[in-house]
Short mmCIF file of C-alpha atoms in Angstrom, two decimals:
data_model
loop_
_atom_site.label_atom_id
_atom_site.label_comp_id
_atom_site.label_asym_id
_atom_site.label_seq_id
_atom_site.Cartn_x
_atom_site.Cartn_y
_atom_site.Cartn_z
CA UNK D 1 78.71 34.45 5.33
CA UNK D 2 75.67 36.17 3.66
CA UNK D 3 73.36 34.49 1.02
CA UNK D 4 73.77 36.64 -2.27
CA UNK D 5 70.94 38.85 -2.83
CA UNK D 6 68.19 37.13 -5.60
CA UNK D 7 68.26 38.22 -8.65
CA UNK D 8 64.84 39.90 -9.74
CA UNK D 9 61.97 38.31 -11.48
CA UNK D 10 61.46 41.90 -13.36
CA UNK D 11 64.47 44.07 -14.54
CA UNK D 12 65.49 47.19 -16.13
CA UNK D 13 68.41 49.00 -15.42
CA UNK D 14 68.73 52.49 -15.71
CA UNK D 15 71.84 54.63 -15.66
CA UNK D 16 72.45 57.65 -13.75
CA UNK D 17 73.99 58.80 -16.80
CA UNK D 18 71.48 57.97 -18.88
CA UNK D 19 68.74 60.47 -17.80
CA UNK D 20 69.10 64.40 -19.29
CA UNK D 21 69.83 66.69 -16.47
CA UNK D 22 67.07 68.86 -18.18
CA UNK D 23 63.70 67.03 -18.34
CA UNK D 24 64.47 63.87 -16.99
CA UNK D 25 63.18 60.60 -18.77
CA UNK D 26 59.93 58.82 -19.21
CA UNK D 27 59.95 55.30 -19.28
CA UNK D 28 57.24 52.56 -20.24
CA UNK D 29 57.93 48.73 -19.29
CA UNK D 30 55.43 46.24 -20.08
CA UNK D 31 56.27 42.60 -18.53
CA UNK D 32 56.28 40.09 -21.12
CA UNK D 33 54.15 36.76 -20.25
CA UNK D 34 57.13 34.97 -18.41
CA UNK D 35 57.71 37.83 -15.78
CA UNK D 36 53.66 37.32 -14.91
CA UNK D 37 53.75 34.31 -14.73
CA UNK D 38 56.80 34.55 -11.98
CA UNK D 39 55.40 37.63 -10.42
CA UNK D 40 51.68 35.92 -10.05
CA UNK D 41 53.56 32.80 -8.16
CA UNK D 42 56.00 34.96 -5.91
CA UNK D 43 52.65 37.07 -4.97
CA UNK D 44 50.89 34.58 -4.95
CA UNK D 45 48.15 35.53 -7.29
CA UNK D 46 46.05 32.92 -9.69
CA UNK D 47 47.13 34.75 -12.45
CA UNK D 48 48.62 38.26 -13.53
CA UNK D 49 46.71 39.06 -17.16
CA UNK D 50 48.89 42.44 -17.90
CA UNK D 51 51.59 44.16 -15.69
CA UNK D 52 53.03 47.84 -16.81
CA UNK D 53 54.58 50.39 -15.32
CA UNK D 54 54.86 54.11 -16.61
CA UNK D 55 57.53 56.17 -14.96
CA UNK D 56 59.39 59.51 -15.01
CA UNK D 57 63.11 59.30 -13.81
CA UNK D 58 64.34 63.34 -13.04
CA UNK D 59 68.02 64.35 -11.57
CA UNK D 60 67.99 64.75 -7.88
CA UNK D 61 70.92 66.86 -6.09
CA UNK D 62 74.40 65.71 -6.75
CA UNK D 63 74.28 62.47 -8.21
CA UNK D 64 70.26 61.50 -6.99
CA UNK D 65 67.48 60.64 -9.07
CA UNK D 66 63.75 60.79 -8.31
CA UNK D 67 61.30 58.15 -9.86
CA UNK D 68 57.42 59.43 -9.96
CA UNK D 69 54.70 57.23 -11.83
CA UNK D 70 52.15 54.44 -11.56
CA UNK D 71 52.32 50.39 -11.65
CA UNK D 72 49.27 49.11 -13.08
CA UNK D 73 48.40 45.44 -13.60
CA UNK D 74 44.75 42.89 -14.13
CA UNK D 75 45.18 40.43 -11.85
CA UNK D 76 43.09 37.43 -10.70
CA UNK D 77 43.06 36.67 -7.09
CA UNK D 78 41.17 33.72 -4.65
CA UNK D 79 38.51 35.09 -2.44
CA UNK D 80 39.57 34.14 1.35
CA UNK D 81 35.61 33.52 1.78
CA UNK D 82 34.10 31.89 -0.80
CA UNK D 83 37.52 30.41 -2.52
CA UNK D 84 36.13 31.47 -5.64
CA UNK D 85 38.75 33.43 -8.09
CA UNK D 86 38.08 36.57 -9.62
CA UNK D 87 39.90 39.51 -11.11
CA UNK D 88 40.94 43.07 -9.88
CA UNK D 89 43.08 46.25 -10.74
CA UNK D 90 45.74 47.13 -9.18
CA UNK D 91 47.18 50.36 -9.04
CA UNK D 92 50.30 52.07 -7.18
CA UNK D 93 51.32 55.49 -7.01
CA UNK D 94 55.12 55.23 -7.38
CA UNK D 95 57.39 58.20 -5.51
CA UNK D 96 60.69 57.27 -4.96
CA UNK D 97 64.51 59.33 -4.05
CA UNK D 98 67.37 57.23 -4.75
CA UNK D 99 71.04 58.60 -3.68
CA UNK D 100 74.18 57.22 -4.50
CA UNK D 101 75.70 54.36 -2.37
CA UNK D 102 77.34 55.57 0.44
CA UNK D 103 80.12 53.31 2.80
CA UNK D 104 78.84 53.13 5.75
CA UNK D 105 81.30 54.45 8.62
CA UNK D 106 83.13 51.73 10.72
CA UNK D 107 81.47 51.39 14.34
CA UNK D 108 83.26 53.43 16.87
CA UNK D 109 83.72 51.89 20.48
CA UNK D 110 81.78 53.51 23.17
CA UNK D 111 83.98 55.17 25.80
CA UNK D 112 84.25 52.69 28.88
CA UNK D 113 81.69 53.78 31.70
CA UNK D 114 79.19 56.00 28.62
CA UNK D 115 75.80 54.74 29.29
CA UNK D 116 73.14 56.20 27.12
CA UNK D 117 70.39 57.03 30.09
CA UNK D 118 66.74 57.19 30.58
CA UNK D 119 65.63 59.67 28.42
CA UNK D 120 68.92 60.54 26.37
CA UNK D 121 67.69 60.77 22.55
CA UNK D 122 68.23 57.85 20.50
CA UNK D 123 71.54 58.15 17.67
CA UNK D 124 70.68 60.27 14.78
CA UNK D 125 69.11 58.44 11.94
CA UNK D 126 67.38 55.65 14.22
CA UNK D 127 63.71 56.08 15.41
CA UNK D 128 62.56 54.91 19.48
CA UNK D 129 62.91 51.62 18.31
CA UNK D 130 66.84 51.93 17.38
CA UNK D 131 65.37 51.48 13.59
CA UNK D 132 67.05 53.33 10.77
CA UNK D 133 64.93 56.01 9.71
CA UNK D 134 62.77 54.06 6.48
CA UNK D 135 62.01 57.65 4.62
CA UNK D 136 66.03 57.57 3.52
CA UNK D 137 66.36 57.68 -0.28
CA UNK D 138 66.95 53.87 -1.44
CA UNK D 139 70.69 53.96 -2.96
CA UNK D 140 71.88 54.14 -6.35
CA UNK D 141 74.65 50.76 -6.79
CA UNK D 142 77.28 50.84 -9.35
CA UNK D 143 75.70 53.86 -10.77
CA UNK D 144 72.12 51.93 -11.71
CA UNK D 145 69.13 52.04 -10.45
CA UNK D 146 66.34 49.00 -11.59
CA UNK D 147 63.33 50.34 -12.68
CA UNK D 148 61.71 46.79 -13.37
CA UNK D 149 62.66 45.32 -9.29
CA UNK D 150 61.22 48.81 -8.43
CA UNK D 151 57.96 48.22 -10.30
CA UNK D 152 57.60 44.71 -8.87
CA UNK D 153 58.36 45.86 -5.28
CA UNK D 154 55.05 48.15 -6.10
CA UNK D 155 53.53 45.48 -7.37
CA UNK D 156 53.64 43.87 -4.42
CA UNK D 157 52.38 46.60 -2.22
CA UNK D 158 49.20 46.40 -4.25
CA UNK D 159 48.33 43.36 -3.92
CA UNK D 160 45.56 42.48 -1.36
CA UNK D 161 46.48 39.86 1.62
CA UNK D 162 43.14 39.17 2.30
CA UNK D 163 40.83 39.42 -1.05
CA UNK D 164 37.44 39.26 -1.25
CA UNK D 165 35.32 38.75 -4.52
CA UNK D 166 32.50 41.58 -4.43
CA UNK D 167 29.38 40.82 -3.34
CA UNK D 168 30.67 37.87 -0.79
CA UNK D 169 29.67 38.95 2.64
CA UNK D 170 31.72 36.84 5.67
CA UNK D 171 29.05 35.45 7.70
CA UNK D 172 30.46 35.06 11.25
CA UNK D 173 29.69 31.50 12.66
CA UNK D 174 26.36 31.44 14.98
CA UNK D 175 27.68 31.20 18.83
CA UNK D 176 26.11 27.84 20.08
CA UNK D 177 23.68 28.35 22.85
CA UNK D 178 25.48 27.56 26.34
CA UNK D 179 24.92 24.20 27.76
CA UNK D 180 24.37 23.78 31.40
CA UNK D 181 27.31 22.49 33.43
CA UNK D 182 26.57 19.29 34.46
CA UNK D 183 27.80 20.56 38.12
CA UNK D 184 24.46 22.64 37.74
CA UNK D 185 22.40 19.62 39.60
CA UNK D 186 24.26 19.36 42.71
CA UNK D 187 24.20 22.72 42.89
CA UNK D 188 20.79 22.58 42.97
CA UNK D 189 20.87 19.48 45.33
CA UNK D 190 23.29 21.80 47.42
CA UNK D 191 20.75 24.61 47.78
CA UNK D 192 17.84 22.30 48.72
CA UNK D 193 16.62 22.43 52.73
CA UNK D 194 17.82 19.43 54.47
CA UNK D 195 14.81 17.59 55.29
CA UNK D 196 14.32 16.20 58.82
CA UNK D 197 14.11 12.69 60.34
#
């Protein structure tokens, strides 16, 4: 049994039917304090000042839709050197194809004896790896697409893993000057000429 997917912090769903087969739609969310606030934890920012998004949605194909744009938000971070916090920008270019949800085919057995060999070419649709191929259009569910998960997924994607504040230089520790073994004296002992008695 699979955990039911999370609901998500930001939302705005969009209809397929709601966006004009001639022009598309433009679309401005703004996330009010609360979503920050959620957003800044789950990202795990100090705090997230302003979040917005500013999107186009345009008809794709038969029943696709193509979101172009920009997430912008003021953020304030902790600098991984100096622990210090301090604020950015962050800005994503947003350029995404969604198609509508397609079943997925039921598995069919291999033949007894089919081996795929050294060589053969991986199924269609996986990479090297056996992956599914990640430039597929993300899929349209129940007719909806959520503008608001897709500007906190870019949100995300912005955000730095490492920060540093500007100006903070890493200093790398000083090696510590080698120490002689203490095996080094017997050595020494070793290589001395016996002396006769």
């Amino acid at each position: 049994m699979t955990d039911p997917k999370p609901e998500p912090i930001w939302t705005h769903p969009l209809s397929v039917t709601d966006v004009p087969a001639e022009g598309g739609l433009d679309v401005e969310l703004v996330a009010d304090d609360a979503v920050r606030k959620r957003l800044a934890a789950e990202n795990g920012l100090v705090a997230l000042a302003t979040l917005s998004a500013r999107l186009h949605v345009s008809r794709r194909g038969r029943g696709g839709l193509y979101v172009t744009g920009d997430v912008r938000a003021g953020a304030t971070q902790t600098c991984v050197v100096s622990l210090e916090p301090f604020d950015v920008n962050i800005a994503e270019k947003v350029d995404v194809e969604f198609e509508p949800e397609r079943e997925k085919p039921a598995p069919q057995p291999r033949k007894a004896g089919r081996r795929i060999g050294r060589g053969a070419a991986p199924p269609i649709g996986e990479d090297d790896e056996g992956m599914d191929d990640l430039d597929t259009p993300d899929a349209i569910v129940d007719g909806r697409i959520d503008l608001g998960a897709l500007a906190a997924e870019f949100l995300t994607l912005g955000v730095d893993p490492y920060p540093r504040k500007p100006g903070v230089a890493f200093d790398e520790p000083k090696a510590e000057p080698e120490r002689a073994s203490p095996f080094a004296g017997l050595a020494a002992l070793a290589d001395r000429p016996e002396k006769k008695t």
